[in-house]
Short mmCIF file of N, CA and C in Angstrom, two decimals:
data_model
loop_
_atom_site.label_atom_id
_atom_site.label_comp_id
_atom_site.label_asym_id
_atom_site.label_seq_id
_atom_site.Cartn_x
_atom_site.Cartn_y
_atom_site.Cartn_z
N UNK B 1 -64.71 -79.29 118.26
CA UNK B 1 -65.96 -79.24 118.99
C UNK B 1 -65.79 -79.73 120.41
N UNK B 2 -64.74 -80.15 121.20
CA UNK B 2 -64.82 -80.83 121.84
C UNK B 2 -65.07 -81.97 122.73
N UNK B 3 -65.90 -82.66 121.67
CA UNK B 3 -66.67 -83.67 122.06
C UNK B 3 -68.06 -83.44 122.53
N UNK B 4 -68.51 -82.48 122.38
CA UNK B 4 -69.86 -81.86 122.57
C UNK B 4 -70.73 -81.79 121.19
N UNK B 5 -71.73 -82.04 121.34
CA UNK B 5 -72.47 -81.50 120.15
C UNK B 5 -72.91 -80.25 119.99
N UNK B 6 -72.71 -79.25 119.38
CA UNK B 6 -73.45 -77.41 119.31
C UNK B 6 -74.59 -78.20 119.00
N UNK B 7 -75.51 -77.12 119.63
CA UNK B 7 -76.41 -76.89 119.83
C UNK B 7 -77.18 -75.30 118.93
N UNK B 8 -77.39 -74.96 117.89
CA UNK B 8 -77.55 -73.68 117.05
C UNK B 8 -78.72 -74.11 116.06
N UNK B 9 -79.64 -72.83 116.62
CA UNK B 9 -80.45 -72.55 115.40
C UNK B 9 -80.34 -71.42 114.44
N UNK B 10 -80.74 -71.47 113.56
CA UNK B 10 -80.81 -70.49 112.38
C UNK B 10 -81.96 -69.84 111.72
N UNK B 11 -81.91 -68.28 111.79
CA UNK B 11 -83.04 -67.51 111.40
C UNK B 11 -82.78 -66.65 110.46
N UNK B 12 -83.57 -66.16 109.31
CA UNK B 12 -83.08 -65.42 108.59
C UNK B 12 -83.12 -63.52 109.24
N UNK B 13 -82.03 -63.19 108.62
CA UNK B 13 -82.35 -61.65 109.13
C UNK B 13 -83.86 -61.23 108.50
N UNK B 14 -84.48 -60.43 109.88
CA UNK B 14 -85.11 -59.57 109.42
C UNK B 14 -85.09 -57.88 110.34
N UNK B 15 -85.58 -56.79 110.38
CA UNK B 15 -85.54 -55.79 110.93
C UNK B 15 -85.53 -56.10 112.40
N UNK B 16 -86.34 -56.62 112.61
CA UNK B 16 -86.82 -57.04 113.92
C UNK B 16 -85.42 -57.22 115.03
N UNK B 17 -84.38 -57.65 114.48
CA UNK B 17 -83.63 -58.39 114.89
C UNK B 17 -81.82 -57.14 114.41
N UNK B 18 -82.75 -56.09 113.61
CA UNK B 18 -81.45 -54.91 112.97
C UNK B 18 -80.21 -54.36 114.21
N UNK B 19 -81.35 -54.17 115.46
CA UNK B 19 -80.15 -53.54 116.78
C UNK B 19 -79.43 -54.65 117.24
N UNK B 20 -79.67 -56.20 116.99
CA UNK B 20 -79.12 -56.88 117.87
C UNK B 20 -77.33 -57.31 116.09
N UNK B 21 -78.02 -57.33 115.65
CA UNK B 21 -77.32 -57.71 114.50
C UNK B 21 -76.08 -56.50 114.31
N UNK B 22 -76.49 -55.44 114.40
CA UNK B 22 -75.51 -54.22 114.58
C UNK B 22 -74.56 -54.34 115.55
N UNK B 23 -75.47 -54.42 116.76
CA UNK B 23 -74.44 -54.95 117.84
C UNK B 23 -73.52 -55.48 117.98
N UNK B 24 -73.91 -57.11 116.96
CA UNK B 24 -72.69 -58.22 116.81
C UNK B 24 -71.85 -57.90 115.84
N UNK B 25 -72.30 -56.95 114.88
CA UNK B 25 -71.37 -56.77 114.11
C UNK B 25 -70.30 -56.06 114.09
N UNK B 26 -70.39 -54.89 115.25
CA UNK B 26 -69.70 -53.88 115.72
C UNK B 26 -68.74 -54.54 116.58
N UNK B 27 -69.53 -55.24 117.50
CA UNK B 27 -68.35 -56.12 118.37
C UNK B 27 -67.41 -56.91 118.12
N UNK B 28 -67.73 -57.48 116.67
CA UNK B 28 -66.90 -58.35 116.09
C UNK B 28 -65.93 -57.60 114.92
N UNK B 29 -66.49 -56.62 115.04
CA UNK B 29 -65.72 -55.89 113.67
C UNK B 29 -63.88 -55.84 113.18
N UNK B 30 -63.61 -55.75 114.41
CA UNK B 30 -61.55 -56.06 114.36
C UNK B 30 -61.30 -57.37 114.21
N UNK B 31 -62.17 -57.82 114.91
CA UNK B 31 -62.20 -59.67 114.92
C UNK B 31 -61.99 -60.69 113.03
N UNK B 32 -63.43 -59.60 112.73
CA UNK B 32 -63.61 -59.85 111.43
C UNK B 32 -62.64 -59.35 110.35
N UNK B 33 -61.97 -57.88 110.53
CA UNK B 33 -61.69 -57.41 109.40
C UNK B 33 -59.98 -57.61 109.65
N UNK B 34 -59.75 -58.65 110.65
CA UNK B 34 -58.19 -59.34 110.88
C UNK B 34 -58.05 -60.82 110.40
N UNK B 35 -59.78 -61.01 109.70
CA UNK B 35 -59.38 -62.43 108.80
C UNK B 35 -60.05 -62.24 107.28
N UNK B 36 -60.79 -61.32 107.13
CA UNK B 36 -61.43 -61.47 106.13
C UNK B 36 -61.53 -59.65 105.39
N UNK B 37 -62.33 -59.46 104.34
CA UNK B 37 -62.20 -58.28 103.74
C UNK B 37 -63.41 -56.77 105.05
N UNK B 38 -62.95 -56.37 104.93
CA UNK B 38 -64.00 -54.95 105.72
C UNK B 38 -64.84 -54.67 104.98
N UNK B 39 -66.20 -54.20 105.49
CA UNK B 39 -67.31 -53.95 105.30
C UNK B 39 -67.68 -52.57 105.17
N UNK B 40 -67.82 -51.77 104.24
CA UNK B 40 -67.83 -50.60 104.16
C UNK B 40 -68.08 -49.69 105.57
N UNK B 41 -67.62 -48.63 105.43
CA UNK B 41 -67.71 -48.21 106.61
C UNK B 41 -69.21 -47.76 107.22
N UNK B 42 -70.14 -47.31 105.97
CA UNK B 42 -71.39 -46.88 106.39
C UNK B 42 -72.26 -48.58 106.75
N UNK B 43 -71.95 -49.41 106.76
CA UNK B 43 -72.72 -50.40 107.11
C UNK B 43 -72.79 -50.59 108.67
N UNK B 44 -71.58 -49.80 109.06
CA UNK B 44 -71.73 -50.02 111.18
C UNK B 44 -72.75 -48.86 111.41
N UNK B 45 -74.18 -48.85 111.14
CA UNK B 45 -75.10 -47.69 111.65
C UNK B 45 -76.50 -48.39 111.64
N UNK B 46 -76.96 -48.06 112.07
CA UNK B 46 -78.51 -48.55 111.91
C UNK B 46 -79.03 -49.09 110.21
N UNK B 47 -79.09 -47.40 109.71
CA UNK B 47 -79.03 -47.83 108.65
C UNK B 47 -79.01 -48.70 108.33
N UNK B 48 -77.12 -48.73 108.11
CA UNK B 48 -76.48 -49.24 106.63
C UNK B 48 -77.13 -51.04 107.43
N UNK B 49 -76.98 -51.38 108.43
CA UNK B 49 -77.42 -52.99 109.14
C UNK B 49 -79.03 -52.92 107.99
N UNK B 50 -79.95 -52.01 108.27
CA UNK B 50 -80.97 -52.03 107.84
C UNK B 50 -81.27 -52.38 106.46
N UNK B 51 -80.38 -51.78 105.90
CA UNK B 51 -80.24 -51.67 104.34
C UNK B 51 -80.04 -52.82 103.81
N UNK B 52 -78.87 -53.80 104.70
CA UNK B 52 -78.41 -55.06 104.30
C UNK B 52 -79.43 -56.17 104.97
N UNK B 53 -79.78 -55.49 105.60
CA UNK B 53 -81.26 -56.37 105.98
C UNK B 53 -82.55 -56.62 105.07
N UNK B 54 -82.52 -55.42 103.90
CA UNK B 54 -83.73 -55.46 103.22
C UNK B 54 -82.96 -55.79 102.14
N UNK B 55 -81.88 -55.83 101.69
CA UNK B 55 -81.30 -56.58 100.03
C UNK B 55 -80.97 -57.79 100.43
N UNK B 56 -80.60 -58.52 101.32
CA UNK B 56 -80.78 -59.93 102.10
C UNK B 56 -82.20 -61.08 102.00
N UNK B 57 -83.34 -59.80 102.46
CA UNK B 57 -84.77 -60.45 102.31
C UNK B 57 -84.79 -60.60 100.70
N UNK B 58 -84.46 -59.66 100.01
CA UNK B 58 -84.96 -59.20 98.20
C UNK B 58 -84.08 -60.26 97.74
N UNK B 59 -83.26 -60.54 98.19
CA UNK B 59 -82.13 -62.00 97.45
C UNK B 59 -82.89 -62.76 97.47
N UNK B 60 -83.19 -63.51 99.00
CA UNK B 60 -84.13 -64.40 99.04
C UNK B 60 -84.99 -64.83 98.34
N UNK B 61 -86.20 -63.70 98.45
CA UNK B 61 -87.71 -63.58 97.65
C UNK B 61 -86.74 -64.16 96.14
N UNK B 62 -85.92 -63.32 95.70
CA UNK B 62 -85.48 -63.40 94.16
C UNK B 62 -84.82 -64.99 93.96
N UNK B 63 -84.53 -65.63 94.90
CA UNK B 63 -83.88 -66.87 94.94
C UNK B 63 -82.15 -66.64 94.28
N UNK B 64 -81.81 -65.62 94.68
CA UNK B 64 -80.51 -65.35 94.93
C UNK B 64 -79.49 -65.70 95.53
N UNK B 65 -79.64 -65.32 96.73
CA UNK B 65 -78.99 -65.59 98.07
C UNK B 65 -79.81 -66.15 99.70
N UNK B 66 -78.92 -66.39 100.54
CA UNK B 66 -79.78 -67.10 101.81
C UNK B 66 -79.03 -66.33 102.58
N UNK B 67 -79.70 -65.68 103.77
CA UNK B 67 -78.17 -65.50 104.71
C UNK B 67 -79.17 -65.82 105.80
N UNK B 68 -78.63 -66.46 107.42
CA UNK B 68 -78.88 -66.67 108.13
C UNK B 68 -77.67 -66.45 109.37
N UNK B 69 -79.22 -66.08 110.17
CA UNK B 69 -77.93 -65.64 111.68
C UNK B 69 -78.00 -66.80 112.43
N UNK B 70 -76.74 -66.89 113.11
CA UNK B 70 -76.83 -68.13 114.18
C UNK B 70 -76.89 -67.63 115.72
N UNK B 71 -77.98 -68.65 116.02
CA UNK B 71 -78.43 -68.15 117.89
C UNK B 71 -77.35 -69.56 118.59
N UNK B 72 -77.26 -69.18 119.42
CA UNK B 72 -76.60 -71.10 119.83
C UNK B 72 -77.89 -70.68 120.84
N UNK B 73 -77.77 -72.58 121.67
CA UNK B 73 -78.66 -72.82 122.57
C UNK B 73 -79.61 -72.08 123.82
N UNK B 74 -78.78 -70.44 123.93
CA UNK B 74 -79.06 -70.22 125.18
C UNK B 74 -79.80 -68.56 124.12
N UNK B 75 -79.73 -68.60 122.51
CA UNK B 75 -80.14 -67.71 122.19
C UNK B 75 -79.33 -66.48 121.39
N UNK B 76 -78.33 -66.66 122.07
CA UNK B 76 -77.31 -65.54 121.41
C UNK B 76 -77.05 -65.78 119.88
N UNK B 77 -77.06 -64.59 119.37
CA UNK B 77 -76.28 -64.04 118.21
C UNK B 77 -74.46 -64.44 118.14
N UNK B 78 -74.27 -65.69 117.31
CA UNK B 78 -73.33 -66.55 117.66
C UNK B 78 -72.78 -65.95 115.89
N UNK B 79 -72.70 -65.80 115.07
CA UNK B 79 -72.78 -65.99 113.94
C UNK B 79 -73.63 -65.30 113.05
N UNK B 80 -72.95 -66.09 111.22
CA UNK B 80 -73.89 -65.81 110.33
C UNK B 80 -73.40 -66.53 109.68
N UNK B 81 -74.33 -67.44 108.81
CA UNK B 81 -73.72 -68.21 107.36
C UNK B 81 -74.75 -67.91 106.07
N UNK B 82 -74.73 -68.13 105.06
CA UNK B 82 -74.81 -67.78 103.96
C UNK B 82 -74.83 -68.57 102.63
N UNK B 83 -75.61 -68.42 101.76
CA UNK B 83 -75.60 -68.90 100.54
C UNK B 83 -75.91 -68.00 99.47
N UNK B 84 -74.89 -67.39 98.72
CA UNK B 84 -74.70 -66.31 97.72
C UNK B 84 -74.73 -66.94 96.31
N UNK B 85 -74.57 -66.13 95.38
CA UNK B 85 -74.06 -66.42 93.88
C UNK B 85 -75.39 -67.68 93.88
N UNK B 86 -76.29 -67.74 93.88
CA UNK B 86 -77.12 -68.99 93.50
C UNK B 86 -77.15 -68.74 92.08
N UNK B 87 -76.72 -69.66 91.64
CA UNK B 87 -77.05 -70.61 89.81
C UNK B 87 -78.10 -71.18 89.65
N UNK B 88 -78.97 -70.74 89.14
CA UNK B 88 -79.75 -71.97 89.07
C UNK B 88 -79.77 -73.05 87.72
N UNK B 89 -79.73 -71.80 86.71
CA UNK B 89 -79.57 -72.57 84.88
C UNK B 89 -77.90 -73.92 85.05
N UNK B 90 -78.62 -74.72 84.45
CA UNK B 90 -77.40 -75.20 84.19
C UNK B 90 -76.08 -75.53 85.32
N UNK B 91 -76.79 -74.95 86.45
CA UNK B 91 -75.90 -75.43 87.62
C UNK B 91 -76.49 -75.72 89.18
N UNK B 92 -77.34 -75.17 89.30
CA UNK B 92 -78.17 -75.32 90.42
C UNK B 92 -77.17 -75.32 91.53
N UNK B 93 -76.10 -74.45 91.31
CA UNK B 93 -74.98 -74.09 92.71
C UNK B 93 -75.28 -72.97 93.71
N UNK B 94 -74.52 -72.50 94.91
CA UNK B 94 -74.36 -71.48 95.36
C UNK B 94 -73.05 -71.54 96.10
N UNK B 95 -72.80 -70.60 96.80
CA UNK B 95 -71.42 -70.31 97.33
C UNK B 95 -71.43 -70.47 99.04
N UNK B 96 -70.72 -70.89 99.55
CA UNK B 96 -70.91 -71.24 100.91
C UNK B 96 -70.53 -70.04 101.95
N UNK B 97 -70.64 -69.04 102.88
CA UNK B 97 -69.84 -68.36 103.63
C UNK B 97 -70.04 -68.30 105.05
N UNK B 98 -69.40 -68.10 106.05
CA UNK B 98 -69.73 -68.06 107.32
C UNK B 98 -68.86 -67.07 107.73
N UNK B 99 -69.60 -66.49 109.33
CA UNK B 99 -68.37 -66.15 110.15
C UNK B 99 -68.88 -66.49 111.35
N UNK B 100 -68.12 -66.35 112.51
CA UNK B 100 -68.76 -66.78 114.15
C UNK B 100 -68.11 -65.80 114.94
N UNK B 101 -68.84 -65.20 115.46
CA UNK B 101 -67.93 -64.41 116.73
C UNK B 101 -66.61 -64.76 117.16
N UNK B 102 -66.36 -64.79 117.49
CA UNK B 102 -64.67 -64.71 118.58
C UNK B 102 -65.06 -65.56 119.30
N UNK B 103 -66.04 -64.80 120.53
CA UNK B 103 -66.35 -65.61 122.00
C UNK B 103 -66.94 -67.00 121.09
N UNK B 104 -67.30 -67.09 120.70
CA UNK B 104 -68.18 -68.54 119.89
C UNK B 104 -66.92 -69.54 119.43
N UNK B 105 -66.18 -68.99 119.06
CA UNK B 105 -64.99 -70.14 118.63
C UNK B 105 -64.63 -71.31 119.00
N UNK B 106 -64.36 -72.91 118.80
CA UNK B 106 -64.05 -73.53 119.04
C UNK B 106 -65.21 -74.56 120.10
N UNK B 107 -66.35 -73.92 119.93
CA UNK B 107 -67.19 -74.54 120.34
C UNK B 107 -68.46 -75.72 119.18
N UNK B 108 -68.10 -75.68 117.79
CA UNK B 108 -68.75 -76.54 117.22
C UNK B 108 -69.91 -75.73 116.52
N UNK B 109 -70.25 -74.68 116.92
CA UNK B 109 -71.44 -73.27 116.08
C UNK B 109 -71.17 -73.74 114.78
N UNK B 110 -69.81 -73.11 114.15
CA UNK B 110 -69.71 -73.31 112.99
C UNK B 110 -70.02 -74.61 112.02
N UNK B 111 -69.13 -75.31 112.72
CA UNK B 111 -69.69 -76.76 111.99
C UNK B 111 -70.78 -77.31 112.00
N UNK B 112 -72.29 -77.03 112.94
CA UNK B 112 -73.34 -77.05 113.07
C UNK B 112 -74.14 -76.44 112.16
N UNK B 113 -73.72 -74.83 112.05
CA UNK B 113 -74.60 -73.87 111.42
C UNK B 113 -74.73 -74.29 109.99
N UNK B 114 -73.28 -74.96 109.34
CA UNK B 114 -72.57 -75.27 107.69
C UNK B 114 -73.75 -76.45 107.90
N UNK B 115 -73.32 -77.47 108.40
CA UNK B 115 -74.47 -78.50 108.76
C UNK B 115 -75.99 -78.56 108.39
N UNK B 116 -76.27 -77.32 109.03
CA UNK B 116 -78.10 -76.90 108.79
C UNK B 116 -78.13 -76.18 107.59
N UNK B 117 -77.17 -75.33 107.20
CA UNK B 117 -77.27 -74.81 105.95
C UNK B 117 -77.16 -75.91 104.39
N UNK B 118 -76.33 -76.40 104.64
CA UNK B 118 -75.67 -77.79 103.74
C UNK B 118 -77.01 -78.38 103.48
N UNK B 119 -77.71 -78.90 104.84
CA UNK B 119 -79.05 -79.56 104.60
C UNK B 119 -80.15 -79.15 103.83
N UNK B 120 -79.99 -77.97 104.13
CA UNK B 120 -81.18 -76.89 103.59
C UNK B 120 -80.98 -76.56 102.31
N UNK B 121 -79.73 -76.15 102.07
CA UNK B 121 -79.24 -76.50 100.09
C UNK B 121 -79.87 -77.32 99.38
N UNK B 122 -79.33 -78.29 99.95
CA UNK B 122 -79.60 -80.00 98.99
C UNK B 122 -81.08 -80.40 99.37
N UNK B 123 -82.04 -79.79 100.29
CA UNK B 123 -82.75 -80.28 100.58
C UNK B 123 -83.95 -79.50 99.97
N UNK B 124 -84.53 -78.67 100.32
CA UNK B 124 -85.58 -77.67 100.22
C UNK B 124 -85.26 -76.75 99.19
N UNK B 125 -83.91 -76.27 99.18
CA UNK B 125 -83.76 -75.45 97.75
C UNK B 125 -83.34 -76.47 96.86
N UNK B 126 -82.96 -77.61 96.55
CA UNK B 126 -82.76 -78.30 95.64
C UNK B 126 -81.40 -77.78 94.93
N UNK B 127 -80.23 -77.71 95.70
CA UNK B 127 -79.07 -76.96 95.05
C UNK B 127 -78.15 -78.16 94.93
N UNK B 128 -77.41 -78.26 94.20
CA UNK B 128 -76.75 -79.87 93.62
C UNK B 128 -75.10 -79.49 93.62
N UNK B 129 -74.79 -78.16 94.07
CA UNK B 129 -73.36 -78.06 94.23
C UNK B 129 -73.45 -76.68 95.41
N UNK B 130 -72.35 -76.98 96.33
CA UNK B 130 -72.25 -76.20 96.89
C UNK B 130 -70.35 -75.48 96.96
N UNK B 131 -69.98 -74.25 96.96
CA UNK B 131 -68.32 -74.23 96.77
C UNK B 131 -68.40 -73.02 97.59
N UNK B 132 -66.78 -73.46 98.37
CA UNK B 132 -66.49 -72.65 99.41
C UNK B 132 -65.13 -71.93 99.29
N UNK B 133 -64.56 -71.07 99.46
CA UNK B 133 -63.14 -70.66 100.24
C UNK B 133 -62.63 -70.52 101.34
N UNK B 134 -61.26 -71.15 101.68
CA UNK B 134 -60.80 -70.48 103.10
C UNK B 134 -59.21 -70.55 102.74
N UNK B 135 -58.89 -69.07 103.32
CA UNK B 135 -57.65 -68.62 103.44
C UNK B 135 -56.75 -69.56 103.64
N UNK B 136 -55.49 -69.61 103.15
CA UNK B 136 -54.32 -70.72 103.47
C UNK B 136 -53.99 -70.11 104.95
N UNK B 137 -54.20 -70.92 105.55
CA UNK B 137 -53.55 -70.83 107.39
C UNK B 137 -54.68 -70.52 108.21
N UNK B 138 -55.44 -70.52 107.70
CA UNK B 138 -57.51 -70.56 108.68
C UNK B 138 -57.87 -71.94 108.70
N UNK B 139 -57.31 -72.45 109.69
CA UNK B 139 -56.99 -73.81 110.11
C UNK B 139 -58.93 -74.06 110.30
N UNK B 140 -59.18 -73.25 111.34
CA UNK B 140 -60.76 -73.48 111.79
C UNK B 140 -61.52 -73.34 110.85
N UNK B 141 -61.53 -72.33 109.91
CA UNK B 141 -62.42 -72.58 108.33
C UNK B 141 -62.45 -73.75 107.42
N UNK B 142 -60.75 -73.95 107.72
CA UNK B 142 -60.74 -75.29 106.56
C UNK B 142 -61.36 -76.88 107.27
N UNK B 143 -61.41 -76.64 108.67
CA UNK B 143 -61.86 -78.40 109.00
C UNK B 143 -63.50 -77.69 109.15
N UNK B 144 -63.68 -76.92 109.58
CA UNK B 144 -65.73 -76.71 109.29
C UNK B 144 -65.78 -77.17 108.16
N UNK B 145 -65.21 -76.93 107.20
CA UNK B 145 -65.59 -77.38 105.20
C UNK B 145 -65.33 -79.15 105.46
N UNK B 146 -64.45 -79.62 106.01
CA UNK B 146 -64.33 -81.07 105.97
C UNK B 146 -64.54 -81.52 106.64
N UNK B 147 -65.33 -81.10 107.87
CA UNK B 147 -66.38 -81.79 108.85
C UNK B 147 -67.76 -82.01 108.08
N UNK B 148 -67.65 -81.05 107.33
CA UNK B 148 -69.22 -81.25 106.30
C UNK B 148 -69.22 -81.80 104.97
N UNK B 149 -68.27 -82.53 104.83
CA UNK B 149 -67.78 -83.36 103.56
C UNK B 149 -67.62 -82.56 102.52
N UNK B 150 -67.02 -81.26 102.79
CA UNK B 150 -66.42 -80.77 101.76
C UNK B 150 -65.38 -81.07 101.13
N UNK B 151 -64.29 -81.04 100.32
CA UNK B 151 -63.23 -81.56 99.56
C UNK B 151 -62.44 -80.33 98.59
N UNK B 152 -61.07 -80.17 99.02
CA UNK B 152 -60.18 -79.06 98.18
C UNK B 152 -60.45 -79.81 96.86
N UNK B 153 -60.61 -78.54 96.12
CA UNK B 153 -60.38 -78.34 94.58
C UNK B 153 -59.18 -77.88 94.02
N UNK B 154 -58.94 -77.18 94.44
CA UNK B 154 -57.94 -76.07 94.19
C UNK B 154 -57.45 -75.35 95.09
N UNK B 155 -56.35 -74.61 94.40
CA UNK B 155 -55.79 -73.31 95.04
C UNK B 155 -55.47 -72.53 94.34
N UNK B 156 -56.13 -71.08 94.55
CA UNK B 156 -55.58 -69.59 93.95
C UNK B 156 -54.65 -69.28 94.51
N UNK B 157 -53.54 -68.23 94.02
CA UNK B 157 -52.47 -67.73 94.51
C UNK B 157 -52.53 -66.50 94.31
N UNK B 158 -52.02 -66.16 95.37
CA UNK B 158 -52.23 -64.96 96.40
C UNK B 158 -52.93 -64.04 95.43
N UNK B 159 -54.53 -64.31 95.79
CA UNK B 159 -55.69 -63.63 94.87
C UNK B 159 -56.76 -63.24 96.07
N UNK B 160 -56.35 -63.38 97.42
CA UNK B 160 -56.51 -62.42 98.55
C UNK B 160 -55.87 -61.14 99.26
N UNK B 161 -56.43 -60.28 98.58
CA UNK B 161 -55.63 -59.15 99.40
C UNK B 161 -56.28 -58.68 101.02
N UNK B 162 -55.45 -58.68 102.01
CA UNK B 162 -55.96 -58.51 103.65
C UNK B 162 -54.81 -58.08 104.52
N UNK B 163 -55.33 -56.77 104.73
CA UNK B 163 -54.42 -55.94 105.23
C UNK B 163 -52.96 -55.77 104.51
N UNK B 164 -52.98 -55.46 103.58
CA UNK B 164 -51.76 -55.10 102.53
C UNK B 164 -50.88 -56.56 102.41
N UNK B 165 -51.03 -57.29 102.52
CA UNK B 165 -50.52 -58.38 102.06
C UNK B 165 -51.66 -59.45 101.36
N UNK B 166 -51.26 -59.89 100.03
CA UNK B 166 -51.77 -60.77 99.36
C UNK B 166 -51.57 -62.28 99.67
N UNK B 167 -52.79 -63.37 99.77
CA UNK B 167 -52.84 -64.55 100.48
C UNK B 167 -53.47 -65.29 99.91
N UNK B 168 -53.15 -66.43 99.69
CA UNK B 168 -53.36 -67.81 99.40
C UNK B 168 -54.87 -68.29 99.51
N UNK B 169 -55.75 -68.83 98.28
CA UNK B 169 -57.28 -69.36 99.15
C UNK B 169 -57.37 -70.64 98.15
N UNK B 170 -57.84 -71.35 99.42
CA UNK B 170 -58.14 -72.64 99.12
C UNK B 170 -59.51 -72.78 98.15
N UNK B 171 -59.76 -73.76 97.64
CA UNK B 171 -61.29 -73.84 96.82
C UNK B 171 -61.92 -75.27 97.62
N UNK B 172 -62.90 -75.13 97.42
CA UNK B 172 -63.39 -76.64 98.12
C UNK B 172 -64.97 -76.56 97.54
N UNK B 173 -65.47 -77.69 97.53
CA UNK B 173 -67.13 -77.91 97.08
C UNK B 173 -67.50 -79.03 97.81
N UNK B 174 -68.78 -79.58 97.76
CA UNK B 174 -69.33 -80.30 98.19
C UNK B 174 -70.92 -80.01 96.91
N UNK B 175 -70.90 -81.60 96.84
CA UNK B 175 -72.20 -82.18 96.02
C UNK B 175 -73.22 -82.84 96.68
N UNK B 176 -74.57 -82.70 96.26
CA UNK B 176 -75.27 -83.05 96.77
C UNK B 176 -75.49 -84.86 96.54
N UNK B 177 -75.73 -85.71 97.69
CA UNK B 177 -76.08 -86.89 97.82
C UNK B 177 -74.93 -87.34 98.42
#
């Protein structure tokens, strides 16, 4: 972070917001699909943004999933983080995910956004476990998880496939209190 504090708020997608969200996603798209899995191809269109805009809201409503975009201070579309796989029986978990632009990197977004999300878990949704992954050698994924008192669990072996080579992922959780 540099010794700065980020500065990021968080909104959930809605339509309103479909051209700017396309935008970032398009721009970031090599960015993204050189650390993590690709996104079908019909999702870079109005549309397909649209589509994932209205099964996003229907998670929600259903108490499914959370996804939220990140603005930093001056407004921009910095990001997105996420809370998937919600449990509620018997576990009251969900799954942690993020990504941040490129240009956004190394400025503290991330560890902010995990931050407000983390809060919002344990807080308002009442979620009592939270569990994350990051790739072996995603140096910047793995200290966002332990800036937010996350803690390795484990490790899978090479049970990431990305770009024809299979890769290493860390496990990590964080509990509420």
């Amino acid at each position: 972070m540099r010794g700065t504090m980020s500065q990021v708020h968080l909104i959930p997608p809605t339509l309103e917001v479909a051209d700017e969200l396309l935008r970032f996603e398009t721009d970031n798209r090599a960015y993204f699909e050189a650390r993590i899995n690709a996104r079908p191809p019909d999702y870079y269109s109005a549309a397909g943004v649209r589509a994932a805009i209205t099964l996003a809201m229907q998670e929600a409503a259903q108490d499914k999933g959370y996804q939220f975009l990140v603005r930093d201070a001056a407004g921009v579309l910095v990001g997105r983080v996420n809370l998937s796989g919600v449990r509620r029986t018997q576990f009251q978990m969900a799954e942690l995910g993020y990504r941040m632009a490129e240009s956004a990197g190394g400025r503290g977004h991330a560890t902010e956004a995990v931050r407000q999300v983390v809060a919002l878990a344990f807080g308002e949704l009442g979620l009592m476990r939270l569990e994350a992954v990051a790739r072996v050698g995603n140096e910047g994924s793995i200290k966002v998880l332990q800036r937010n008192g996350f803690r390795e669990f484990g490790r899978s072996v090479q049970s990431f496939l990305l770009g024809g080579v299979w890769h290493d992922r860390l496990h990590f959780e964080r509990r509420a209190g």
